[in-house]
Amino acid sequence: MTWVSFHSSFSVLLIMALSNSSWRQPQPSFFLVGIPGLEESQHWIALPLGVLYLLALVGNVTIIFIIWTDSSLHQPMYLFLAMLAAIDLVLASSTAPKALTVLLAYAHEIGYIVCLTQMFFIHAFSSMESGILVAMALDRYVAICHPLRHSTILHPGIIGRIGMVVLMRGLVLLIPFPILLQNLVFCRATVISHAYCEHMAVVKLACSETIVNRAYGLSVALLVVGLDVLAIGISYALILQAVLKIPGSEARLKAFSTCGSHVCVILIFYIPGMFSFLTHRFGHHVPHHVHVLLATFYLLVPPALNPLVYGVKTRQIRQRVLRVFYTKASI
Protein backbone atom coordinates (compact mmCIF):
# COMPACT_ATOMS: atom_id res chain seq x y z
CA MET A 1 0.00 0.00 0.00
CA THR A 2 2.92 2.35 0.65
CA TRP A 3 4.71 1.63 -2.63
CA VAL A 4 3.32 4.71 -4.40
CA SER A 5 4.81 7.05 -1.79
CA PHE A 6 7.97 4.91 -1.93
CA HIS A 7 8.19 5.76 -5.65
CA SER A 8 8.48 9.51 -5.04
CA SER A 9 10.94 9.28 -2.13
CA PHE A 10 13.17 6.70 -3.79
CA SER A 11 13.19 8.65 -7.07
CA VAL A 12 14.58 11.68 -5.21
CA LEU A 13 17.32 9.54 -3.64
CA LEU A 14 18.15 7.96 -7.00
CA ILE A 15 18.39 11.32 -8.75
CA MET A 16 20.70 12.61 -6.00
CA ALA A 17 22.90 9.50 -6.21
CA LEU A 18 23.17 9.68 -10.00
CA SER A 19 23.88 13.41 -9.88
CA ASN A 20 26.69 12.91 -7.36
CA SER A 21 28.25 10.11 -9.41
CA SER A 22 28.03 11.86 -12.80
CA TRP A 23 30.92 14.29 -12.34
CA ARG A 24 33.21 12.18 -14.50
CA GLN A 25 31.77 13.30 -17.85
CA PRO A 26 29.36 15.94 -19.20
CA GLN A 27 25.72 14.92 -18.97
CA PRO A 28 23.96 14.93 -22.34
CA SER A 29 20.29 15.69 -22.73
CA PHE A 30 18.25 13.21 -24.72
CA PHE A 31 15.71 13.92 -27.45
CA LEU A 32 12.64 11.66 -27.38
CA VAL A 33 11.26 11.32 -30.91
CA GLY A 34 7.94 9.84 -29.86
CA ILE A 35 6.69 7.42 -32.52
CA PRO A 36 9.28 7.51 -35.34
CA GLY A 37 7.73 7.71 -38.78
CA LEU A 38 4.34 8.78 -37.40
CA GLU A 39 5.24 12.28 -36.26
CA GLU A 40 2.35 13.84 -38.17
CA SER A 41 -0.27 11.72 -36.42
CA GLN A 42 1.26 11.52 -32.95
CA HIS A 43 -1.47 13.65 -31.40
CA TRP A 44 -4.03 11.01 -32.42
CA ILE A 45 -1.90 8.26 -30.87
CA ALA A 46 -1.84 10.30 -27.64
CA LEU A 47 -5.65 9.95 -27.35
CA PRO A 48 -5.76 6.19 -26.60
CA LEU A 49 -2.64 6.56 -24.43
CA GLY A 50 -4.39 9.23 -22.39
CA VAL A 51 -7.52 7.09 -22.05
CA LEU A 52 -5.45 4.11 -20.91
CA TYR A 53 -3.62 6.26 -18.34
CA LEU A 54 -6.90 7.66 -17.02
CA LEU A 55 -8.33 4.14 -16.73
CA ALA A 56 -5.16 3.02 -14.92
CA LEU A 57 -5.37 5.89 -12.43
CA VAL A 58 -9.09 5.56 -11.68
CA GLY A 59 -9.15 1.77 -11.68
CA ASN A 60 -6.09 1.14 -9.52
CA VAL A 61 -6.89 3.92 -7.02
CA THR A 62 -10.39 2.43 -6.71
CA ILE A 63 -9.00 -1.08 -6.12
CA ILE A 64 -6.57 0.18 -3.45
CA PHE A 65 -9.26 2.29 -1.74
CA ILE A 66 -11.79 -0.55 -1.62
CA ILE A 67 -9.31 -3.10 -0.24
CA TRP A 68 -7.84 -0.57 2.22
CA THR A 69 -11.23 0.45 3.67
CA ASP A 70 -12.95 -2.96 3.72
CA SER A 71 -11.49 -5.22 6.43
CA SER A 72 -13.28 -8.25 4.98
CA LEU A 73 -10.97 -7.97 1.96
CA HIS A 74 -7.79 -8.14 4.04
CA GLN A 75 -7.14 -11.63 2.69
CA PRO A 76 -4.12 -12.90 0.72
CA MET A 77 -5.72 -12.65 -2.73
CA TYR A 78 -6.87 -9.06 -2.21
CA LEU A 79 -3.70 -7.90 -0.45
CA PHE A 80 -1.66 -9.14 -3.41
CA LEU A 81 -4.16 -7.41 -5.71
CA ALA A 82 -3.62 -4.14 -3.82
CA MET A 83 0.15 -4.54 -4.28
CA LEU A 84 -0.40 -5.14 -8.00
CA ALA A 85 -2.55 -2.00 -8.22
CA ALA A 86 0.12 0.10 -6.45
CA ILE A 87 2.81 -1.21 -8.82
CA ASP A 88 0.58 -0.49 -11.83
CA LEU A 89 0.07 3.09 -10.62
CA VAL A 90 3.83 3.65 -10.44
CA LEU A 91 4.45 1.91 -13.77
CA ALA A 92 1.82 3.92 -15.63
CA SER A 93 2.84 7.20 -13.96
CA SER A 94 6.50 6.59 -14.82
CA THR A 95 5.62 6.31 -18.52
CA ALA A 96 2.47 8.17 -19.53
CA PRO A 97 3.03 11.81 -18.41
CA LYS A 98 6.30 12.27 -20.32
CA ALA A 99 5.06 10.25 -23.31
CA LEU A 100 1.95 12.43 -23.53
CA THR A 101 3.96 15.67 -23.34
CA VAL A 102 6.17 14.37 -26.16
CA LEU A 103 3.19 13.43 -28.34
CA LEU A 104 0.95 16.41 -27.55
CA ALA A 105 3.16 19.32 -26.49
CA TYR A 106 6.25 18.32 -28.51
CA ALA A 107 8.36 18.57 -25.32
CA HIS A 108 10.95 16.18 -26.68
CA GLU A 109 13.93 16.99 -24.48
CA ILE A 110 14.59 15.02 -21.30
CA GLY A 111 17.52 15.47 -18.93
CA TYR A 112 20.18 12.81 -18.54
CA ILE A 113 19.44 12.03 -14.86
CA VAL A 114 15.67 12.20 -15.37
CA CYS A 115 15.98 9.79 -18.31
CA LEU A 116 17.99 7.28 -16.28
CA THR A 117 15.57 7.59 -13.37
CA GLN A 118 12.54 7.02 -15.60
CA MET A 119 14.26 4.01 -17.20
CA PHE A 120 15.02 2.52 -13.78
CA PHE A 121 11.45 2.83 -12.49
CA ILE A 122 9.91 1.42 -15.67
CA HIS A 123 12.09 -1.68 -15.67
CA ALA A 124 12.18 -2.15 -11.88
CA PHE A 125 8.40 -1.98 -11.47
CA SER A 126 7.86 -4.24 -14.49
CA SER A 127 10.01 -6.78 -12.64
CA MET A 128 7.97 -6.22 -9.47
CA GLU A 129 4.71 -6.78 -11.36
CA SER A 130 6.04 -10.09 -12.62
CA GLY A 131 6.99 -11.04 -9.06
CA ILE A 132 3.52 -10.19 -7.71
CA LEU A 133 1.96 -12.38 -10.42
CA VAL A 134 4.09 -15.26 -9.07
CA ALA A 135 2.87 -14.50 -5.53
CA MET A 136 -0.74 -14.51 -6.75
CA ALA A 137 -0.16 -17.89 -8.44
CA LEU A 138 1.19 -19.19 -5.12
CA ASP A 139 -1.93 -17.88 -3.39
CA ARG A 140 -4.19 -19.71 -5.86
CA TYR A 141 -2.19 -22.92 -5.38
CA VAL A 142 -2.50 -22.78 -1.58
CA ALA A 143 -6.21 -21.81 -1.76
CA ILE A 144 -7.08 -24.76 -4.02
CA CYS A 145 -4.60 -27.44 -2.91
CA HIS A 146 -4.52 -26.62 0.83
CA PRO A 147 -7.79 -24.74 1.49
CA LEU A 148 -7.95 -25.53 5.21
CA ARG A 149 -4.44 -24.15 5.80
CA HIS A 150 -4.74 -21.15 3.45
CA SER A 151 -4.96 -18.44 6.13
CA THR A 152 -2.34 -20.22 8.26
CA ILE A 153 0.24 -20.51 5.47
CA LEU A 154 -0.36 -17.07 3.94
CA HIS A 155 -0.84 -15.00 7.08
CA PRO A 156 -0.26 -11.20 6.95
CA GLY A 157 3.35 -11.52 8.11
CA ILE A 158 4.22 -13.87 5.25
CA ILE A 159 2.39 -11.66 2.75
CA GLY A 160 4.38 -8.65 3.93
CA ARG A 161 7.65 -10.57 3.58
CA ILE A 162 6.72 -11.72 0.08
CA GLY A 163 5.98 -8.11 -0.86
CA MET A 164 9.38 -7.00 0.49
CA VAL A 165 11.18 -9.77 -1.42
CA VAL A 166 9.46 -8.70 -4.65
CA LEU A 167 10.34 -5.05 -3.96
CA MET A 168 13.99 -5.76 -3.13
CA ARG A 169 14.42 -8.05 -6.13
CA GLY A 170 13.27 -5.30 -8.46
CA LEU A 171 15.58 -2.74 -6.84
CA VAL A 172 18.68 -4.94 -6.58
CA LEU A 173 18.46 -6.36 -10.11
CA LEU A 174 17.64 -3.06 -11.83
CA ILE A 175 19.76 -0.49 -9.97
CA PRO A 176 22.84 -1.57 -12.04
CA PHE A 177 21.06 -0.34 -15.22
CA PRO A 178 21.58 3.40 -14.55
CA ILE A 179 24.91 2.76 -12.79
CA LEU A 180 26.34 0.91 -15.81
CA LEU A 181 25.00 3.61 -18.14
CA GLN A 182 27.02 6.15 -16.16
CA ASN A 183 30.17 4.51 -17.54
CA LEU A 184 29.17 4.94 -21.19
CA VAL A 185 30.32 7.78 -23.42
CA PHE A 186 27.74 9.47 -25.65
CA CYS A 187 29.51 11.24 -28.47
CA ARG A 188 26.87 11.00 -31.18
CA ALA A 189 23.42 12.53 -31.48
CA THR A 190 21.44 11.56 -28.38
CA VAL A 191 18.14 10.99 -30.17
CA ILE A 192 15.99 8.21 -28.67
CA SER A 193 13.48 6.74 -31.10
CA HIS A 194 10.94 6.17 -28.33
CA ALA A 195 8.35 8.11 -26.35
CA TYR A 196 10.17 7.25 -23.10
CA CYS A 197 13.67 6.23 -21.97
CA GLU A 198 13.99 2.54 -22.74
CA HIS A 199 17.18 0.76 -21.64
CA MET A 200 18.37 -0.73 -24.94
CA ALA A 201 17.39 2.41 -26.87
CA VAL A 202 19.73 4.44 -24.62
CA VAL A 203 22.51 1.82 -24.75
CA LYS A 204 22.50 1.89 -28.55
CA LEU A 205 23.34 5.61 -28.52
CA ALA A 206 26.71 5.08 -26.80
CA CYS A 207 29.91 5.15 -28.81
CA SER A 208 31.88 3.25 -26.15
CA GLU A 209 31.81 -0.50 -25.53
CA THR A 210 28.33 -1.67 -24.44
CA ILE A 211 28.77 -5.45 -24.18
CA VAL A 212 28.42 -5.41 -20.37
CA ASN A 213 25.20 -3.35 -20.55
CA ARG A 214 23.72 -5.60 -23.25
CA ALA A 215 24.71 -8.82 -21.50
CA TYR A 216 23.39 -7.68 -18.12
CA GLY A 217 20.12 -6.42 -19.61
CA LEU A 218 19.52 -9.69 -21.43
CA SER A 219 20.49 -11.73 -18.33
CA VAL A 220 18.06 -9.84 -16.09
CA ALA A 221 15.21 -10.19 -18.60
CA LEU A 222 15.78 -13.93 -19.01
CA LEU A 223 16.26 -14.46 -15.26
CA VAL A 224 13.16 -12.54 -14.17
CA VAL A 225 10.79 -13.73 -16.89
CA GLY A 226 12.23 -17.26 -17.08
CA LEU A 227 12.06 -17.98 -13.35
CA ASP A 228 8.70 -16.24 -12.88
CA VAL A 229 7.02 -18.03 -15.80
CA LEU A 230 8.48 -21.33 -14.57
CA ALA A 231 7.13 -20.73 -11.05
CA ILE A 232 3.69 -19.77 -12.39
CA GLY A 233 3.70 -22.81 -14.69
CA ILE A 234 4.55 -25.18 -11.82
CA SER A 235 1.85 -23.62 -9.62
CA TYR A 236 -0.83 -24.06 -12.27
CA ALA A 237 0.32 -27.59 -13.12
CA LEU A 238 -0.17 -28.53 -9.47
CA ILE A 239 -3.52 -26.67 -9.42
CA LEU A 240 -4.67 -28.53 -12.54
CA GLN A 241 -3.62 -31.84 -11.03
CA ALA A 242 -5.55 -31.11 -7.83
CA VAL A 243 -8.68 -29.82 -9.61
CA LEU A 244 -8.93 -32.86 -11.88
CA LYS A 245 -9.10 -35.05 -8.78
CA ILE A 246 -12.18 -33.18 -7.50
CA PRO A 247 -15.36 -35.24 -8.07
CA GLY A 248 -18.10 -33.50 -10.01
CA SER A 249 -17.80 -31.17 -12.98
CA GLU A 250 -19.53 -28.29 -11.18
CA ALA A 251 -17.02 -28.37 -8.33
CA ARG A 252 -14.12 -28.49 -10.80
CA LEU A 253 -15.57 -25.55 -12.74
CA LYS A 254 -15.92 -23.53 -9.53
CA ALA A 255 -12.29 -24.26 -8.63
CA PHE A 256 -11.12 -23.22 -12.09
CA SER A 257 -13.20 -20.03 -11.97
CA THR A 258 -11.23 -18.79 -8.95
CA CYS A 259 -8.14 -18.68 -11.18
CA GLY A 260 -9.82 -16.97 -14.14
CA SER A 261 -8.93 -13.37 -13.25
CA HIS A 262 -5.30 -14.25 -12.50
CA VAL A 263 -4.88 -16.17 -15.76
CA CYS A 264 -6.27 -13.19 -17.73
CA VAL A 265 -3.86 -10.80 -15.99
CA ILE A 266 -0.92 -13.15 -16.69
CA LEU A 267 -1.77 -13.26 -20.40
CA ILE A 268 -2.23 -9.47 -20.57
CA PHE A 269 1.19 -8.92 -18.98
CA TYR A 270 3.43 -11.59 -20.47
CA ILE A 271 2.25 -12.04 -24.07
CA PRO A 272 2.63 -8.38 -25.24
CA GLY A 273 5.81 -8.08 -23.14
CA MET A 274 7.46 -11.12 -24.68
CA PHE A 275 6.40 -10.05 -28.18
CA SER A 276 7.84 -6.57 -27.62
CA PHE A 277 11.07 -8.02 -26.19
CA LEU A 278 11.53 -10.50 -29.06
CA THR A 279 10.81 -7.95 -31.79
CA HIS A 280 13.29 -5.53 -30.20
CA ARG A 281 16.04 -8.15 -30.03
CA PHE A 282 15.39 -10.27 -33.09
CA GLY A 283 12.59 -8.71 -35.17
CA HIS A 284 14.76 -6.89 -37.68
CA HIS A 285 11.99 -6.97 -40.30
CA VAL A 286 9.35 -5.47 -37.99
CA PRO A 287 8.90 -1.72 -38.74
CA HIS A 288 10.43 0.37 -35.98
CA HIS A 289 7.27 2.39 -35.36
CA VAL A 290 5.37 -0.88 -34.75
CA HIS A 291 7.89 -1.89 -32.11
CA VAL A 292 7.74 1.53 -30.42
CA LEU A 293 3.94 1.48 -30.39
CA LEU A 294 3.94 -2.02 -28.88
CA ALA A 295 6.54 -1.08 -26.26
CA THR A 296 4.59 2.04 -25.26
CA PHE A 297 1.14 0.44 -25.12
CA TYR A 298 2.57 -2.59 -23.30
CA LEU A 299 3.41 -0.39 -20.29
CA LEU A 300 -0.13 1.07 -20.13
CA VAL A 301 -2.44 -1.76 -21.20
CA PRO A 302 -1.89 -4.04 -18.15
CA PRO A 303 -2.31 -1.21 -15.59
CA ALA A 304 -5.51 -0.12 -17.38
CA LEU A 305 -7.03 -3.58 -17.85
CA ASN A 306 -6.06 -5.31 -14.59
CA PRO A 307 -8.64 -3.43 -12.45
CA LEU A 308 -11.31 -4.07 -15.08
CA VAL A 309 -10.51 -7.79 -15.18
CA TYR A 310 -10.71 -8.14 -11.40
CA GLY A 311 -13.73 -5.84 -11.22
CA VAL A 312 -15.67 -7.94 -13.72
CA LYS A 313 -14.53 -11.41 -12.67
CA THR A 314 -14.26 -11.03 -8.87
CA ARG A 315 -17.68 -10.83 -7.20
CA GLN A 316 -16.45 -9.25 -3.95
CA ILE A 317 -14.64 -6.42 -5.77
CA ARG A 318 -17.55 -5.87 -8.16
CA GLN A 319 -20.12 -5.69 -5.35
CA ARG A 320 -18.08 -3.15 -3.37
CA VAL A 321 -17.41 -0.96 -6.42
CA LEU A 322 -21.14 -0.91 -7.20
CA ARG A 323 -21.91 -0.17 -3.55
CA VAL A 324 -19.52 2.81 -3.53
CA PHE A 325 -21.01 4.31 -6.71
CA TYR A 326 -24.58 3.54 -5.61
CA THR A 327 -23.99 5.29 -2.27
CA LYS A 328 -22.52 8.35 -4.00
CA ALA A 329 -25.42 8.46 -6.48
CA SER A 330 -27.94 8.33 -3.63
CA ILE A 331 -26.41 11.28 -1.75
Coordinates of C-alpha atoms in Angstrom, one line a residue:
M1 CA 0.0 0.0 0.0
T2 CA 2.9 2.3 0.6
W3 CA 4.7 1.6 -2.6
V4 CA 3.3 4.7 -4.4
S5 CA 4.8 7.0 -1.8
F6 CA 8.0 4.9 -1.9
H7 CA 8.2 5.8 -5.7
S8 CA 8.5 9.5 -5.0
S9 CA 10.9 9.3 -2.1
F10 CA 13.2 6.7 -3.8
S11 CA 13.2 8.7 -7.1
V12 CA 14.6 11.7 -5.2
L13 CA 17.3 9.5 -3.6
L14 CA 18.1 8.0 -7.0
I15 CA 18.4 11.3 -8.7
M16 CA 20.7 12.6 -6.0
A17 CA 22.9 9.5 -6.2
L18 CA 23.2 9.7 -10.0
S19 CA 23.9 13.4 -9.9
N20 CA 26.7 12.9 -7.4
S21 CA 28.3 10.1 -9.4
S22 CA 28.0 11.9 -12.8
W23 CA 30.9 14.3 -12.3
R24 CA 33.2 12.2 -14.5
Q25 CA 31.8 13.3 -17.9
P26 CA 29.4 15.9 -19.2
Q27 CA 25.7 14.9 -19.0
P28 CA 24.0 14.9 -22.3
S29 CA 20.3 15.7 -22.7
F30 CA 18.3 13.2 -24.7
F31 CA 15.7 13.9 -27.4
L32 CA 12.6 11.7 -27.4
V33 CA 11.3 11.3 -30.9
G34 CA 7.9 9.8 -29.9
I35 CA 6.7 7.4 -32.5
P36 CA 9.3 7.5 -35.3
G37 CA 7.7 7.7 -38.8
L38 CA 4.3 8.8 -37.4
E39 CA 5.2 12.3 -36.3
E40 CA 2.3 13.8 -38.2
S41 CA -0.3 11.7 -36.4
Q42 CA 1.3 11.5 -32.9
H43 CA -1.5 13.6 -31.4
W44 CA -4.0 11.0 -32.4
I45 CA -1.9 8.3 -30.9
A46 CA -1.8 10.3 -27.6
L47 CA -5.6 10.0 -27.4
P48 CA -5.8 6.2 -26.6
L49 CA -2.6 6.6 -24.4
G50 CA -4.4 9.2 -22.4
V51 CA -7.5 7.1 -22.1
L52 CA -5.4 4.1 -20.9
Y53 CA -3.6 6.3 -18.3
L54 CA -6.9 7.7 -17.0
L55 CA -8.3 4.1 -16.7
A56 CA -5.2 3.0 -14.9
L57 CA -5.4 5.9 -12.4
V58 CA -9.1 5.6 -11.7
G59 CA -9.1 1.8 -11.7
N60 CA -6.1 1.1 -9.5
V61 CA -6.9 3.9 -7.0
T62 CA -10.4 2.4 -6.7
I63 CA -9.0 -1.1 -6.1
I64 CA -6.6 0.2 -3.4
F65 CA -9.3 2.3 -1.7
I66 CA -11.8 -0.6 -1.6
I67 CA -9.3 -3.1 -0.2
W68 CA -7.8 -0.6 2.2
T69 CA -11.2 0.4 3.7
D70 CA -12.9 -3.0 3.7
S71 CA -11.5 -5.2 6.4
S72 CA -13.3 -8.3 5.0
L73 CA -11.0 -8.0 2.0
H74 CA -7.8 -8.1 4.0
Q75 CA -7.1 -11.6 2.7
P76 CA -4.1 -12.9 0.7
M77 CA -5.7 -12.7 -2.7
Y78 CA -6.9 -9.1 -2.2
L79 CA -3.7 -7.9 -0.5
F80 CA -1.7 -9.1 -3.4
L81 CA -4.2 -7.4 -5.7
A82 CA -3.6 -4.1 -3.8
M83 CA 0.2 -4.5 -4.3
L84 CA -0.4 -5.1 -8.0
A85 CA -2.6 -2.0 -8.2
A86 CA 0.1 0.1 -6.5
I87 CA 2.8 -1.2 -8.8
D88 CA 0.6 -0.5 -11.8
L89 CA 0.1 3.1 -10.6
V90 CA 3.8 3.6 -10.4
L91 CA 4.5 1.9 -13.8
A92 CA 1.8 3.9 -15.6
S93 CA 2.8 7.2 -14.0
S94 CA 6.5 6.6 -14.8
T95 CA 5.6 6.3 -18.5
A96 CA 2.5 8.2 -19.5
P97 CA 3.0 11.8 -18.4
K98 CA 6.3 12.3 -20.3
A99 CA 5.1 10.2 -23.3
L100 CA 1.9 12.4 -23.5
T101 CA 4.0 15.7 -23.3
V102 CA 6.2 14.4 -26.2
L103 CA 3.2 13.4 -28.3
L104 CA 0.9 16.4 -27.6
A105 CA 3.2 19.3 -26.5
Y106 CA 6.2 18.3 -28.5
A107 CA 8.4 18.6 -25.3
H108 CA 10.9 16.2 -26.7
E109 CA 13.9 17.0 -24.5
I110 CA 14.6 15.0 -21.3
G111 CA 17.5 15.5 -18.9
Y112 CA 20.2 12.8 -18.5
I113 CA 19.4 12.0 -14.9
V114 CA 15.7 12.2 -15.4
C115 CA 16.0 9.8 -18.3
L116 CA 18.0 7.3 -16.3
T117 CA 15.6 7.6 -13.4
Q118 CA 12.5 7.0 -15.6
M119 CA 14.3 4.0 -17.2
F120 CA 15.0 2.5 -13.8
F121 CA 11.5 2.8 -12.5
I122 CA 9.9 1.4 -15.7
H123 CA 12.1 -1.7 -15.7
A124 CA 12.2 -2.2 -11.9
F125 CA 8.4 -2.0 -11.5
S126 CA 7.9 -4.2 -14.5
S127 CA 10.0 -6.8 -12.6
M128 CA 8.0 -6.2 -9.5
E129 CA 4.7 -6.8 -11.4
S130 CA 6.0 -10.1 -12.6
G131 CA 7.0 -11.0 -9.1
I132 CA 3.5 -10.2 -7.7
L133 CA 2.0 -12.4 -10.4
V134 CA 4.1 -15.3 -9.1
A135 CA 2.9 -14.5 -5.5
M136 CA -0.7 -14.5 -6.8
A137 CA -0.2 -17.9 -8.4
L138 CA 1.2 -19.2 -5.1
D139 CA -1.9 -17.9 -3.4
R140 CA -4.2 -19.7 -5.9
Y141 CA -2.2 -22.9 -5.4
V142 CA -2.5 -22.8 -1.6
A143 CA -6.2 -21.8 -1.8
I144 CA -7.1 -24.8 -4.0
C145 CA -4.6 -27.4 -2.9
H146 CA -4.5 -26.6 0.8
P147 CA -7.8 -24.7 1.5
L148 CA -7.9 -25.5 5.2
R149 CA -4.4 -24.2 5.8
H150 CA -4.7 -21.2 3.5
S151 CA -5.0 -18.4 6.1
T152 CA -2.3 -20.2 8.3
I153 CA 0.2 -20.5 5.5
L154 CA -0.4 -17.1 3.9
H155 CA -0.8 -15.0 7.1
P156 CA -0.3 -11.2 7.0
G157 CA 3.4 -11.5 8.1
I158 CA 4.2 -13.9 5.2
I159 CA 2.4 -11.7 2.7
G160 CA 4.4 -8.6 3.9
R161 CA 7.7 -10.6 3.6
I162 CA 6.7 -11.7 0.1
G163 CA 6.0 -8.1 -0.9
M164 CA 9.4 -7.0 0.5
V165 CA 11.2 -9.8 -1.4
V166 CA 9.5 -8.7 -4.6
L167 CA 10.3 -5.1 -4.0
M168 CA 14.0 -5.8 -3.1
R169 CA 14.4 -8.1 -6.1
G170 CA 13.3 -5.3 -8.5
L171 CA 15.6 -2.7 -6.8
V172 CA 18.7 -4.9 -6.6
L173 CA 18.5 -6.4 -10.1
L174 CA 17.6 -3.1 -11.8
I175 CA 19.8 -0.5 -10.0
P176 CA 22.8 -1.6 -12.0
F177 CA 21.1 -0.3 -15.2
P178 CA 21.6 3.4 -14.5
I179 CA 24.9 2.8 -12.8
L180 CA 26.3 0.9 -15.8
L181 CA 25.0 3.6 -18.1
Q182 CA 27.0 6.2 -16.2
N183 CA 30.2 4.5 -17.5
L184 CA 29.2 4.9 -21.2
V185 CA 30.3 7.8 -23.4
F186 CA 27.7 9.5 -25.7
C187 CA 29.5 11.2 -28.5
R188 CA 26.9 11.0 -31.2
A189 CA 23.4 12.5 -31.5
T190 CA 21.4 11.6 -28.4
V191 CA 18.1 11.0 -30.2
I192 CA 16.0 8.2 -28.7
S193 CA 13.5 6.7 -31.1
H194 CA 10.9 6.2 -28.3
A195 CA 8.3 8.1 -26.4
Y196 CA 10.2 7.3 -23.1
C197 CA 13.7 6.2 -22.0
E198 CA 14.0 2.5 -22.7
H199 CA 17.2 0.8 -21.6
M200 CA 18.4 -0.7 -24.9
A201 CA 17.4 2.4 -26.9
V202 CA 19.7 4.4 -24.6
V203 CA 22.5 1.8 -24.7
K204 CA 22.5 1.9 -28.6
L205 CA 23.3 5.6 -28.5
A206 CA 26.7 5.1 -26.8
C207 CA 29.9 5.2 -28.8
S208 CA 31.9 3.3 -26.2
E209 CA 31.8 -0.5 -25.5
T210 CA 28.3 -1.7 -24.4
I211 CA 28.8 -5.4 -24.2
V212 CA 28.4 -5.4 -20.4
N213 CA 25.2 -3.4 -20.6
R214 CA 23.7 -5.6 -23.3
A215 CA 24.7 -8.8 -21.5
Y216 CA 23.4 -7.7 -18.1
G217 CA 20.1 -6.4 -19.6
L218 CA 19.5 -9.7 -21.4
S219 CA 20.5 -11.7 -18.3
V220 CA 18.1 -9.8 -16.1
A221 CA 15.2 -10.2 -18.6
L222 CA 15.8 -13.9 -19.0
L223 CA 16.3 -14.5 -15.3
V224 CA 13.2 -12.5 -14.2
V225 CA 10.8 -13.7 -16.9
G226 CA 12.2 -17.3 -17.1
L227 CA 12.1 -18.0 -13.3
D228 CA 8.7 -16.2 -12.9
V229 CA 7.0 -18.0 -15.8
L230 CA 8.5 -21.3 -14.6
A231 CA 7.1 -20.7 -11.0
I232 CA 3.7 -19.8 -12.4
G233 CA 3.7 -22.8 -14.7
I234 CA 4.5 -25.2 -11.8
S235 CA 1.8 -23.6 -9.6
Y236 CA -0.8 -24.1 -12.3
A237 CA 0.3 -27.6 -13.1
L238 CA -0.2 -28.5 -9.5
I239 CA -3.5 -26.7 -9.4
L240 CA -4.7 -28.5 -12.5
Q241 CA -3.6 -31.8 -11.0
A242 CA -5.5 -31.1 -7.8
V243 CA -8.7 -29.8 -9.6
L244 CA -8.9 -32.9 -11.9
K245 CA -9.1 -35.1 -8.8
I246 CA -12.2 -33.2 -7.5
P247 CA -15.4 -35.2 -8.1
G248 CA -18.1 -33.5 -10.0
S249 CA -17.8 -31.2 -13.0
E250 CA -19.5 -28.3 -11.2
A251 CA -17.0 -28.4 -8.3
R252 CA -14.1 -28.5 -10.8
L253 CA -15.6 -25.6 -12.7
K254 CA -15.9 -23.5 -9.5
A255 CA -12.3 -24.3 -8.6
F256 CA -11.1 -23.2 -12.1
S257 CA -13.2 -20.0 -12.0
T258 CA -11.2 -18.8 -8.9
C259 CA -8.1 -18.7 -11.2
G260 CA -9.8 -17.0 -14.1
S261 CA -8.9 -13.4 -13.3
H262 CA -5.3 -14.2 -12.5
V263 CA -4.9 -16.2 -15.8
C264 CA -6.3 -13.2 -17.7
V265 CA -3.9 -10.8 -16.0
I266 CA -0.9 -13.1 -16.7
L267 CA -1.8 -13.3 -20.4
I268 CA -2.2 -9.5 -20.6
F269 CA 1.2 -8.9 -19.0
Y270 CA 3.4 -11.6 -20.5
I271 CA 2.2 -12.0 -24.1
P272 CA 2.6 -8.4 -25.2
G273 CA 5.8 -8.1 -23.1
M274 CA 7.5 -11.1 -24.7
F275 CA 6.4 -10.0 -28.2
S276 CA 7.8 -6.6 -27.6
F277 CA 11.1 -8.0 -26.2
L278 CA 11.5 -10.5 -29.1
T279 CA 10.8 -8.0 -31.8
H280 CA 13.3 -5.5 -30.2
R281 CA 16.0 -8.2 -30.0
F282 CA 15.4 -10.3 -33.1
G283 CA 12.6 -8.7 -35.2
H284 CA 14.8 -6.9 -37.7
H285 CA 12.0 -7.0 -40.3
V286 CA 9.4 -5.5 -38.0
P287 CA 8.9 -1.7 -38.7
H288 CA 10.4 0.4 -36.0
H289 CA 7.3 2.4 -35.4
V290 CA 5.4 -0.9 -34.7
H291 CA 7.9 -1.9 -32.1
V292 CA 7.7 1.5 -30.4
L293 CA 3.9 1.5 -30.4
L294 CA 3.9 -2.0 -28.9
A295 CA 6.5 -1.1 -26.3
T296 CA 4.6 2.0 -25.3
F297 CA 1.1 0.4 -25.1
Y298 CA 2.6 -2.6 -23.3
L299 CA 3.4 -0.4 -20.3
L300 CA -0.1 1.1 -20.1
V301 CA -2.4 -1.8 -21.2
P302 CA -1.9 -4.0 -18.2
P303 CA -2.3 -1.2 -15.6
A304 CA -5.5 -0.1 -17.4
L305 CA -7.0 -3.6 -17.8
N306 CA -6.1 -5.3 -14.6
P307 CA -8.6 -3.4 -12.5
L308 CA -11.3 -4.1 -15.1
V309 CA -10.5 -7.8 -15.2
Y310 CA -10.7 -8.1 -11.4
G311 CA -13.7 -5.8 -11.2
V312 CA -15.7 -7.9 -13.7
K313 CA -14.5 -11.4 -12.7
T314 CA -14.3 -11.0 -8.9
R315 CA -17.7 -10.8 -7.2
Q316 CA -16.4 -9.2 -3.9
I317 CA -14.6 -6.4 -5.8
R318 CA -17.6 -5.9 -8.2
Q319 CA -20.1 -5.7 -5.4
R320 CA -18.1 -3.2 -3.4
V321 CA -17.4 -1.0 -6.4
L322 CA -21.1 -0.9 -7.2
R323 CA -21.9 -0.2 -3.5
V324 CA -19.5 2.8 -3.5
F325 CA -21.0 4.3 -6.7
Y326 CA -24.6 3.5 -5.6
T327 CA -24.0 5.3 -2.3
K328 CA -22.5 8.4 -4.0
A329 CA -25.4 8.5 -6.5
S330 CA -27.9 8.3 -3.6
I331 CA -26.4 11.3 -1.8

